[in-house]
Coordinates of C-alpha atoms in Angstrom, one line a residue:
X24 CA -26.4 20.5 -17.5
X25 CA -27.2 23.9 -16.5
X26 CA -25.1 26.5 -14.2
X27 CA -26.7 25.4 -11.0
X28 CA -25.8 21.9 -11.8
X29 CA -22.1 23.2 -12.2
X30 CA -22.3 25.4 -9.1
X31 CA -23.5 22.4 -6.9
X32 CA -20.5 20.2 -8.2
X33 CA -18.1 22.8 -6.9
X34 CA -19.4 24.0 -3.8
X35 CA -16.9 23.8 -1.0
X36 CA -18.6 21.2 1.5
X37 CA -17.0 20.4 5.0
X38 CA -16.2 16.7 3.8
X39 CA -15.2 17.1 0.3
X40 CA -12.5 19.9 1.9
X41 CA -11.1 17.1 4.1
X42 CA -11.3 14.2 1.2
X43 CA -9.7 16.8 -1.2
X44 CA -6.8 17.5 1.4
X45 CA -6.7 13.6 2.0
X46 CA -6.0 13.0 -1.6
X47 CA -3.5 16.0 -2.4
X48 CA -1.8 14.7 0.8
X49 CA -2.1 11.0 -0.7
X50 CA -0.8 12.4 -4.3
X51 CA 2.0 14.3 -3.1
X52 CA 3.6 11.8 -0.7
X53 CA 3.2 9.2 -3.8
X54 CA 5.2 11.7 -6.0
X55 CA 7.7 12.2 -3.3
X56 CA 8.6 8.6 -3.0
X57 CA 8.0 7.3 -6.4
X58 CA 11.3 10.0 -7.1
X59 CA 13.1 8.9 -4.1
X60 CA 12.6 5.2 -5.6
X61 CA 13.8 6.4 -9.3
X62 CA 16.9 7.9 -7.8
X63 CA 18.1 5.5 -5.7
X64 CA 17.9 2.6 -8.5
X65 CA 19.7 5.3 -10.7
X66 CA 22.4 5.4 -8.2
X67 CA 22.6 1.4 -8.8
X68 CA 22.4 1.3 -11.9
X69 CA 25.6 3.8 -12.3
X70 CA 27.6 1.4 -9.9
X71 CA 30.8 1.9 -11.5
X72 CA 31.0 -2.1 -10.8
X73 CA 31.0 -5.3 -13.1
X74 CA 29.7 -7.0 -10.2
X75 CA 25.8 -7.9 -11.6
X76 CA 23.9 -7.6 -7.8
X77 CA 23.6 -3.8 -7.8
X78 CA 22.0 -4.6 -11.4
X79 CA 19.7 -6.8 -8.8
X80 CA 19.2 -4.4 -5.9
X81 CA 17.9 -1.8 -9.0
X82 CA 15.6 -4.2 -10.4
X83 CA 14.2 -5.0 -6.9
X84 CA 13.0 -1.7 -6.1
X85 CA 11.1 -1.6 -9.1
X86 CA 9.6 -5.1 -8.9
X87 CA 8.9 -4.4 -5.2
X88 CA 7.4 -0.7 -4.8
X89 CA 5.9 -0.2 -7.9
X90 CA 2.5 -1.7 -6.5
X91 CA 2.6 -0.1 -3.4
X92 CA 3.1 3.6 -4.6
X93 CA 0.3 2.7 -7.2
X94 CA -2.0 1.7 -4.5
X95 CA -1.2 4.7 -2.2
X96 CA -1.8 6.9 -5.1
X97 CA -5.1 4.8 -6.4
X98 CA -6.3 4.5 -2.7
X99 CA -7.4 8.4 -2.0
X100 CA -8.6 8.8 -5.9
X101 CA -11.1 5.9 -5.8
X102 CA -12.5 7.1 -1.8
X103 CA -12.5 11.0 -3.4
X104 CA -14.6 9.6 -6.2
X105 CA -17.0 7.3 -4.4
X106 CA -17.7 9.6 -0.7
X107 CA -19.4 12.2 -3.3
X108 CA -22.8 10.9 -2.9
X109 CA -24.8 14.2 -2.2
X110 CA -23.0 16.2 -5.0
X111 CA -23.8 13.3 -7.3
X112 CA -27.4 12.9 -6.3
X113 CA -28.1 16.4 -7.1
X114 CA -26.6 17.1 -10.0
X115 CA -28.5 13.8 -11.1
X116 CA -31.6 15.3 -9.8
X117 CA -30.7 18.0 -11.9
X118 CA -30.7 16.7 -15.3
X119 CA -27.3 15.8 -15.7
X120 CA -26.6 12.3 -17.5
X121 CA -24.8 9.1 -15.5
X122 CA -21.9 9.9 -18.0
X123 CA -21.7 13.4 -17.6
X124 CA -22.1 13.3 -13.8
X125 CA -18.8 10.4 -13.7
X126 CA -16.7 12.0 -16.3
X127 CA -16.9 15.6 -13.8
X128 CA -16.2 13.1 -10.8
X129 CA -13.3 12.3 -12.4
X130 CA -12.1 15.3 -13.7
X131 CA -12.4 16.9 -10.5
X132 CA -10.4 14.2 -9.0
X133 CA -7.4 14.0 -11.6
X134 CA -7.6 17.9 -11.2
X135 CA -7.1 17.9 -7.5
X136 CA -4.5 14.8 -8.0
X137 CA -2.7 17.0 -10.5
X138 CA -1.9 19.7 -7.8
X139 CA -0.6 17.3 -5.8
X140 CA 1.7 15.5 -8.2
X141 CA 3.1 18.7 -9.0
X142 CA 3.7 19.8 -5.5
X143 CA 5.3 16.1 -4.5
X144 CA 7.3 16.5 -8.1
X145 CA 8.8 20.3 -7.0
X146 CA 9.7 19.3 -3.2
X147 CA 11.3 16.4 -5.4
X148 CA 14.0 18.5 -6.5
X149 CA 15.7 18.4 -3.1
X150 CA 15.7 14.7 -2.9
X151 CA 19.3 14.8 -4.7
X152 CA 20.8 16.4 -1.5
X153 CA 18.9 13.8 1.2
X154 CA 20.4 11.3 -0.8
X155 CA 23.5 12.5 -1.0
X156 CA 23.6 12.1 3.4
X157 CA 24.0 8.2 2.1
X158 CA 26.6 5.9 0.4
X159 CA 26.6 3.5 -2.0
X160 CA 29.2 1.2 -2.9
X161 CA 31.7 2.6 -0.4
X162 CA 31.3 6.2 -1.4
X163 CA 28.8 9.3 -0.5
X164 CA 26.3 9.8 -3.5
X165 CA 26.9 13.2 -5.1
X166 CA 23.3 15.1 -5.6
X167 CA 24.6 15.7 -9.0
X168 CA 25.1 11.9 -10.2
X169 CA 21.5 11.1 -9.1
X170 CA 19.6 13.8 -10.7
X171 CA 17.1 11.9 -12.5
X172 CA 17.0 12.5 -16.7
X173 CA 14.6 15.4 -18.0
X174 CA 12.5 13.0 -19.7
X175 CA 11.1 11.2 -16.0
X176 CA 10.7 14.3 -14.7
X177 CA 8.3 15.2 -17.5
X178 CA 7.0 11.6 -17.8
X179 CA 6.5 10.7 -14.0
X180 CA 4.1 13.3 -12.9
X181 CA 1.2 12.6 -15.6
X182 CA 1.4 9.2 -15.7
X183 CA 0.5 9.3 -11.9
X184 CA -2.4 11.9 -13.2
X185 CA -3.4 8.7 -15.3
X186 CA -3.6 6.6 -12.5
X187 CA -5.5 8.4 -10.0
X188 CA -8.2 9.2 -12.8
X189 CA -8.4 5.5 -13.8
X190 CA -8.4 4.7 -10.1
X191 CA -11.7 7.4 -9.8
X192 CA -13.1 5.6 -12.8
X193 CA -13.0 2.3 -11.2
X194 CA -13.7 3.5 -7.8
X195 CA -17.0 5.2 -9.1
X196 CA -18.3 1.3 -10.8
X197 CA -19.9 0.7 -7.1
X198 CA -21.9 4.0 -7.2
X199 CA -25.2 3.9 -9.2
X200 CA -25.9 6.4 -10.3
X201 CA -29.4 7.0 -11.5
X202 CA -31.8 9.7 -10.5
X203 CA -33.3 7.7 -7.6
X204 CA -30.5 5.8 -6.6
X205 CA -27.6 7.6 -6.2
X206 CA -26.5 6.3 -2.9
X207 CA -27.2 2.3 -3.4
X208 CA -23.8 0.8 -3.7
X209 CA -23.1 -3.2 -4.6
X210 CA -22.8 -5.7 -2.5
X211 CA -19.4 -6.9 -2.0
X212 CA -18.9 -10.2 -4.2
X213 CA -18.9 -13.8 -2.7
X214 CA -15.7 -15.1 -1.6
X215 CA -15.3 -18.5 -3.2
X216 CA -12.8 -21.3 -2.0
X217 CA -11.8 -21.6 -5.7
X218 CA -9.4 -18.6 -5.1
X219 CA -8.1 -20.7 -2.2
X220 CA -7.6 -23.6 -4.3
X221 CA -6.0 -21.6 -7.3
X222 CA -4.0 -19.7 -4.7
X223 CA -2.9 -23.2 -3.5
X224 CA -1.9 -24.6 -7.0
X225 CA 0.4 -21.6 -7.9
X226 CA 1.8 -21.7 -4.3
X227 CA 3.3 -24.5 -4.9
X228 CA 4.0 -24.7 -8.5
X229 CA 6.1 -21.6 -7.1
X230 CA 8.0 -23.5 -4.4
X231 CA 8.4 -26.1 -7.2
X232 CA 10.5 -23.3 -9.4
X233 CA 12.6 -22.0 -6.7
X234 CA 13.1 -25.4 -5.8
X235 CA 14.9 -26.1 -9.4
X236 CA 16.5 -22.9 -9.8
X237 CA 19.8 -23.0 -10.7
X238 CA 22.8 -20.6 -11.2
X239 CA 23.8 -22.1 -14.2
X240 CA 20.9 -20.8 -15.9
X241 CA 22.4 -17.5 -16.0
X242 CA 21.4 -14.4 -13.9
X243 CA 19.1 -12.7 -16.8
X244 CA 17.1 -16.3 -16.7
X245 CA 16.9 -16.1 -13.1
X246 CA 15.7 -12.7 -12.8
X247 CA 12.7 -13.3 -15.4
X248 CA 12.1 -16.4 -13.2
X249 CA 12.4 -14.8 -9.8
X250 CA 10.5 -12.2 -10.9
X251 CA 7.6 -14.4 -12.5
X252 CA 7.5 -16.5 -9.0
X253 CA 7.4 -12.7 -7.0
X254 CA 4.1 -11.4 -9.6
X255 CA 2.7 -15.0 -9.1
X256 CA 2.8 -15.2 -5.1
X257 CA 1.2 -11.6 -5.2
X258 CA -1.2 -12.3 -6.9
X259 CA -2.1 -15.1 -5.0
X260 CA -2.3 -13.0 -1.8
X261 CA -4.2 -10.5 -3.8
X262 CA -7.1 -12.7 -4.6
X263 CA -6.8 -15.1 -1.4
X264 CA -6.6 -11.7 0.7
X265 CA -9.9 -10.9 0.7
X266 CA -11.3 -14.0 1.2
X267 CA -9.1 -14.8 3.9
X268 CA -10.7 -11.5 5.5
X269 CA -14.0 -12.3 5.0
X270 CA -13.7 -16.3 6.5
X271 CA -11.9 -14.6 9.8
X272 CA -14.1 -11.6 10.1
X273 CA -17.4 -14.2 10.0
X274 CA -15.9 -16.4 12.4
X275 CA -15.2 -13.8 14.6
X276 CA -18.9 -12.6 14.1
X277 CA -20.2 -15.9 15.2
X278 CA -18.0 -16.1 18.2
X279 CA -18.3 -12.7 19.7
X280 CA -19.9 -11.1 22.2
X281 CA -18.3 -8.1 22.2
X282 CA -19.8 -5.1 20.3
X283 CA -16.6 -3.5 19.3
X284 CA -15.2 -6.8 17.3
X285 CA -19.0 -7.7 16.2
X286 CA -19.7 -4.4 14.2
X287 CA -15.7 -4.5 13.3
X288 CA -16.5 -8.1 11.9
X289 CA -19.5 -7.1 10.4
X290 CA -18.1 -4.1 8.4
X291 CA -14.6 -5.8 7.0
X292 CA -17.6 -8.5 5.6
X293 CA -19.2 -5.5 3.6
X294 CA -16.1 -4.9 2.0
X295 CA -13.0 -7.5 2.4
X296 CA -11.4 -6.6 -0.7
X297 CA -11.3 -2.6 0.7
X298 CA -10.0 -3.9 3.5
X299 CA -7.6 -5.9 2.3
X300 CA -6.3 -3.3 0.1
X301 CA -5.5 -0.8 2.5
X302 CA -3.1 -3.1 4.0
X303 CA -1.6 -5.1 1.0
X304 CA 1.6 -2.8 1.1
X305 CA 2.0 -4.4 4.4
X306 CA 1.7 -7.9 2.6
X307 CA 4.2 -7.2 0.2
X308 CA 6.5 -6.1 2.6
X309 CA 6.5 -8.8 4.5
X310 CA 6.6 -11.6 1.9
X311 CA 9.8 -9.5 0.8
X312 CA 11.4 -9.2 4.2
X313 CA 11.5 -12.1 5.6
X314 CA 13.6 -14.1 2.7
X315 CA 15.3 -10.8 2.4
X316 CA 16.4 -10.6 5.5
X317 CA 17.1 -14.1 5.8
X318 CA 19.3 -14.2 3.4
X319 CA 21.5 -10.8 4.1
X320 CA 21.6 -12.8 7.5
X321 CA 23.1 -15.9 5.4
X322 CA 25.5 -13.5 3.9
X323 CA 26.3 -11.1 6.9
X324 CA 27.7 -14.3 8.6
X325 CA 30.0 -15.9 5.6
X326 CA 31.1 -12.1 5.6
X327 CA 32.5 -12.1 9.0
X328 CA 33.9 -15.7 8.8
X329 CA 37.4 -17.0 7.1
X330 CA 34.9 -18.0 3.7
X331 CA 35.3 -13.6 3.6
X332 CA 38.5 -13.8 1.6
X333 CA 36.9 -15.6 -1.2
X334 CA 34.6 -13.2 -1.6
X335 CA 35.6 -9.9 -3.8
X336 CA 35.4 -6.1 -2.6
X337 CA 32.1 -5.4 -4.4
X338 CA 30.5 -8.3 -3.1
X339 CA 31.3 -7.2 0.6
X340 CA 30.1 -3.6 -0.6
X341 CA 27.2 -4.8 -2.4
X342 CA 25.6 -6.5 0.7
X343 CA 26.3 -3.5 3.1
X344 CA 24.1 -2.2 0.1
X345 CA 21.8 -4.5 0.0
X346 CA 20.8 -3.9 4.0
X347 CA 20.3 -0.4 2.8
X348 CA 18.2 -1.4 0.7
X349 CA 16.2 -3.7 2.8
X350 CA 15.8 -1.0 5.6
X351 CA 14.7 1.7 2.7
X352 CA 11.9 -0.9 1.0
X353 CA 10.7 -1.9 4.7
X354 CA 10.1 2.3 6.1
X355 CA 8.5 3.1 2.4
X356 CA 5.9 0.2 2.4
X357 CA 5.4 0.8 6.1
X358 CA 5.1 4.6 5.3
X359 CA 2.3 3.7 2.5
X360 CA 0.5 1.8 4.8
X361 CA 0.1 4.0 7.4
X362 CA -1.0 6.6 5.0
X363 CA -3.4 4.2 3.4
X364 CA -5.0 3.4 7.0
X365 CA -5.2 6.9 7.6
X366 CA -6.6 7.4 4.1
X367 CA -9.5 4.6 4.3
X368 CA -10.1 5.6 8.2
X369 CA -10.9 9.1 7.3
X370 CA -12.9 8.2 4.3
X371 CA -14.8 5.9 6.3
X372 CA -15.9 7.7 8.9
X373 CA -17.2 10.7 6.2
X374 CA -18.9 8.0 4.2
X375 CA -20.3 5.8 6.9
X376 CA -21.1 9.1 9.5
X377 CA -24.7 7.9 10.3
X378 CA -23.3 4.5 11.1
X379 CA -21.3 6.2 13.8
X380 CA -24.0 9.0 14.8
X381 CA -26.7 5.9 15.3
X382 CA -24.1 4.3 17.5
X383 CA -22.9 7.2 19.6
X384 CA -26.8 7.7 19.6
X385 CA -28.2 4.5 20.6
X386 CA -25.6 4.9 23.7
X387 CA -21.9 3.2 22.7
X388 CA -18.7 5.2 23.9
X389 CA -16.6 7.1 21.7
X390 CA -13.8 4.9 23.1
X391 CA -15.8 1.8 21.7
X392 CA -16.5 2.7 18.7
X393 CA -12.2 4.1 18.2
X394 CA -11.5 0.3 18.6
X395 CA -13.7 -0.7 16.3
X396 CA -12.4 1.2 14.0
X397 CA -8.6 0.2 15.3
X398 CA -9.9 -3.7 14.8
X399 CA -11.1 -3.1 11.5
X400 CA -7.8 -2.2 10.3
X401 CA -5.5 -4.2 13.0
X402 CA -7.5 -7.6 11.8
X403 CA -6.9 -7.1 8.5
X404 CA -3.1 -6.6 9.1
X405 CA -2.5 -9.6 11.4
X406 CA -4.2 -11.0 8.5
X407 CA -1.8 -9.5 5.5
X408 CA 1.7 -10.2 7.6
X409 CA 0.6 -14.0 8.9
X410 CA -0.8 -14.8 5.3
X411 CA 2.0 -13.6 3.7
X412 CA 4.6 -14.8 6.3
X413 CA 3.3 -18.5 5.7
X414 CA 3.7 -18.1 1.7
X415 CA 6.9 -16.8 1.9
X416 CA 8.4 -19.3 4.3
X417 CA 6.8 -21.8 1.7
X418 CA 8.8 -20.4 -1.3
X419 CA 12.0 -19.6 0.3
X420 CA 11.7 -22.6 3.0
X421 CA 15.4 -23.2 3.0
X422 CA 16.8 -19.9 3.4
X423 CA 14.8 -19.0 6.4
X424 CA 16.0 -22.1 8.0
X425 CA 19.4 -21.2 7.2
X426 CA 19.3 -18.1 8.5
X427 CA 17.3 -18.7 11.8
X428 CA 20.7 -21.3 12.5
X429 CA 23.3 -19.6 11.8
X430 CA 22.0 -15.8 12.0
X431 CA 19.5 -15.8 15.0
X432 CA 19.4 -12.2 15.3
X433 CA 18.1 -11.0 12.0
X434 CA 15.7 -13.3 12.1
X435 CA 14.6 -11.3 15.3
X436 CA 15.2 -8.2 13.9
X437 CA 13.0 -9.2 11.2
X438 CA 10.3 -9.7 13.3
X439 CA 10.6 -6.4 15.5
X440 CA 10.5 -4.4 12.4
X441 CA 7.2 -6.5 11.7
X442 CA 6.0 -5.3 14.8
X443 CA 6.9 -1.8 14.4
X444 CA 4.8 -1.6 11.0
X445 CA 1.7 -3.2 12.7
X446 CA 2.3 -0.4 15.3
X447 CA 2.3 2.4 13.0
X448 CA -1.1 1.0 11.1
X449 CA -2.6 1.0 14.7
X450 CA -1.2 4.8 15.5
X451 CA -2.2 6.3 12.0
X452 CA -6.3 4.7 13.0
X453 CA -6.0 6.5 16.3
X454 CA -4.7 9.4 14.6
X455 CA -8.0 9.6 13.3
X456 CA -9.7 10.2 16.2
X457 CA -10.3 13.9 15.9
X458 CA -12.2 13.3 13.0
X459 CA -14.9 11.1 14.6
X460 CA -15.0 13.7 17.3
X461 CA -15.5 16.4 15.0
X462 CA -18.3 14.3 13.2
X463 CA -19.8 13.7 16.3
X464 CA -20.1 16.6 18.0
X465 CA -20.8 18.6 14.4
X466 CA -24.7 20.4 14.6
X467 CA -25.6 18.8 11.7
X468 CA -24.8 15.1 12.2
X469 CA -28.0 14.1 11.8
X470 CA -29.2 15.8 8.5

């Protein structure tokens, strides 16, 4: 590959700027929170306490936001390494192999993901004294008992690095990318109702489990077990997901008349797993909420009844604790799917401009073609919080009844906060706004 091959690569363009800013954004925020996580389960693990939940509530925030900062962080390196079509098609053009034009790709996009690691690692270091505005088991944290050992801070940032380059090397597996063919992408694969049937069969081999559970199989046992059930039901949504998008989007093509939910319909069947992916954070929150929330209802009312006196100090603490914990796991998975909509939004309209340009052409309002983009993402999260609302009700059946008796108001609380995070997918879509605009009206729109 010669120097003109290298110059082309690196050429600032107006849409790689914005998908390079997108992803040092996307990198930064996931290096922000992934710290915030590791401090706060330090500050239960340190507990001064014999009482074993905090051990829990630690072990929960692991088992529940680890997938969702991965996917925030793999989300804006897999759309950096696939919206790169022109740069790819001419350094193809130019002599350069398929290997050596993906393994520059991704370079460039661990590279950018690397500066903003390193920025999200260094704000990071004031994290200690934001924490220390909260308490935990009764008492203030002190910035000093939370600082995170030297080792994660040197073994955080490049494992993230790690990520976002596999996450480009997967992302760039739907970009061909021989001389003349560069911009063909796969179709998206067939959704088959085997998923569905699978999905069915671990469903209820996992209401089977929690149905048996036991306390007297000690609480390491049960934690192994709760935590196979928990990777089993997300998995299920995972690969039932996108096939539940792509059945609802082709009904809703077949139905339709109107052009804003027909070409919404018609793009989430391109690409249902995509879609469903931006929004799984939202899935996973809510399959975690509801029996969450149930269940601190449960507890918040033996807490304020005369059963309270059998219950020890760091039990009462360790539920005020656990509500903490609740609210923190609800605004960070509602925080990474907002930036994910935003993410794929912005991507989306870079990558699919002459979609947009021949319909702002062929005469559709702007205002049309904003919701479409708001139903692409809206559908898909109606989608992720029913779905996973109906499989956690399944697995946790009796707890959610429980609660909806005797603790009516969290149960509506539960399903405001719901709300809000739908709310917040549908602002960060019309925060992207400006960008179709810009595309739009830009000189150039159709070259």
């Amino acid at each position: 590959m010669n120097g003109r091959a290298l110059r082309s690569l690196i050429r600032p363009f107006q849409a790689s700027v914005a998908i390079t800013t997108l992803q040092l954004v996307a990198s930064a925020v996931t290096a922000l929170l992934t710290f915030a996580v590791g401090m706060l389960i330090f500050a239960f693990w340190s507990v001064p306490t014999e009482e074993p939940g905090y051990d829990v509530l630690a072990f929960g925030l692991v088992a529940l936001l680890a997938v969702p900062l991965i996917t925030l962080g793999t989300a804006s390196a897999r759309l950096a390494a696939r919206t790169r079509d022109d740069k790819l098609a001419t350094l193809r053009l130019l002599g350069a192999t398929a290997n050596q034009v993906r393994g520059i790709a991704v370079a460039e996009v661990a590279v950018v993901a690397a500066v903003g690691v390193l920025t999200g690692s260094a704000l990071s270091a004031l994290w200690p004294f934001a924490l220390s505005l909260f308490s935990v088991h009764g008492e203030r944290l002190v910035a000093s008992d939370i600082w995170l050992p030297w080792w994660m801070w040197l073994a955080v940032p490049p494992a993230l690095v790690v990520v976002a380059a596999i996450s480009a090397q997967l992302g760039l597996r739907k970009v061909v990318l021989s001389p003349l063919g560069v911009r063909t992408r796969s179709d998206a694969p067939p959704m088959s109702w085997f998923r569905v049937v699978v999905g069915l069969v671990v469903l209820g081999a996992a209401v089977l489990v929690t149905q048996l559970m036991s306390a007297d199989w000690g609480v390491l046992i049960v934690l192994c077990v709760l935590t196979a059930v928990l990777l089993a039901v997300m998995a299920v949504l995972g690969a039932v997901g996108p096939f539940a998008v792509a059945f609802v989007s082709r009904r809703l093509a077949a139905r339709t008349s109107d052009p804003a939910k027909l070409v919404a319909a018609r793009g989430l069947q391109d690409d249902p797993g995509a879609a469903w992916r931006s929004v799984s954070a939202l899935s996973l929150a809510t399959f975690i909420l509801i029996p969450a929330g149930s269940l601190l209802g449960y507890l918040h009312t033996i807490s304020r009844s005369s059963s309270r006196e059998a219950m020890s100090q760091d039990q009462l603490l360790m539920f005020a604790d656990a509500r903490t914990m609740l609210v923190t796991v609800a605004a960070i998975a509602f925080c990474i799917v907002a930036c994910q909509a935003a993410i794929v939004q912005t991507a989306a309209i870079l990558e699919n401009r002459a979609l947009y340009v021949a319909l702002d052409r062929i005469g559709m309002p702007r205002q049309t073609i904003n919701r479409m983009r708001r139903l692409r993402v809206t559908l898909s999260a109606k989608i992720a919080v029913f779905g996973a609302a109906v499989a956690t009700v399944a697995v946790t059946a009796f707890v959610v009844v429980i609660s909806i008796l005797v603790a009516p108001l969290f149960s509506i609380a539960i399903i405001a906060v719901l709300a809000c995070g739908l709310l917040l997918v549908r602002g960060s879509v019309s925060a992207t706004n400006s960008v179709l605009t810009h595309v739009l009206n830009a000189p150039q729109r159709g070259d």
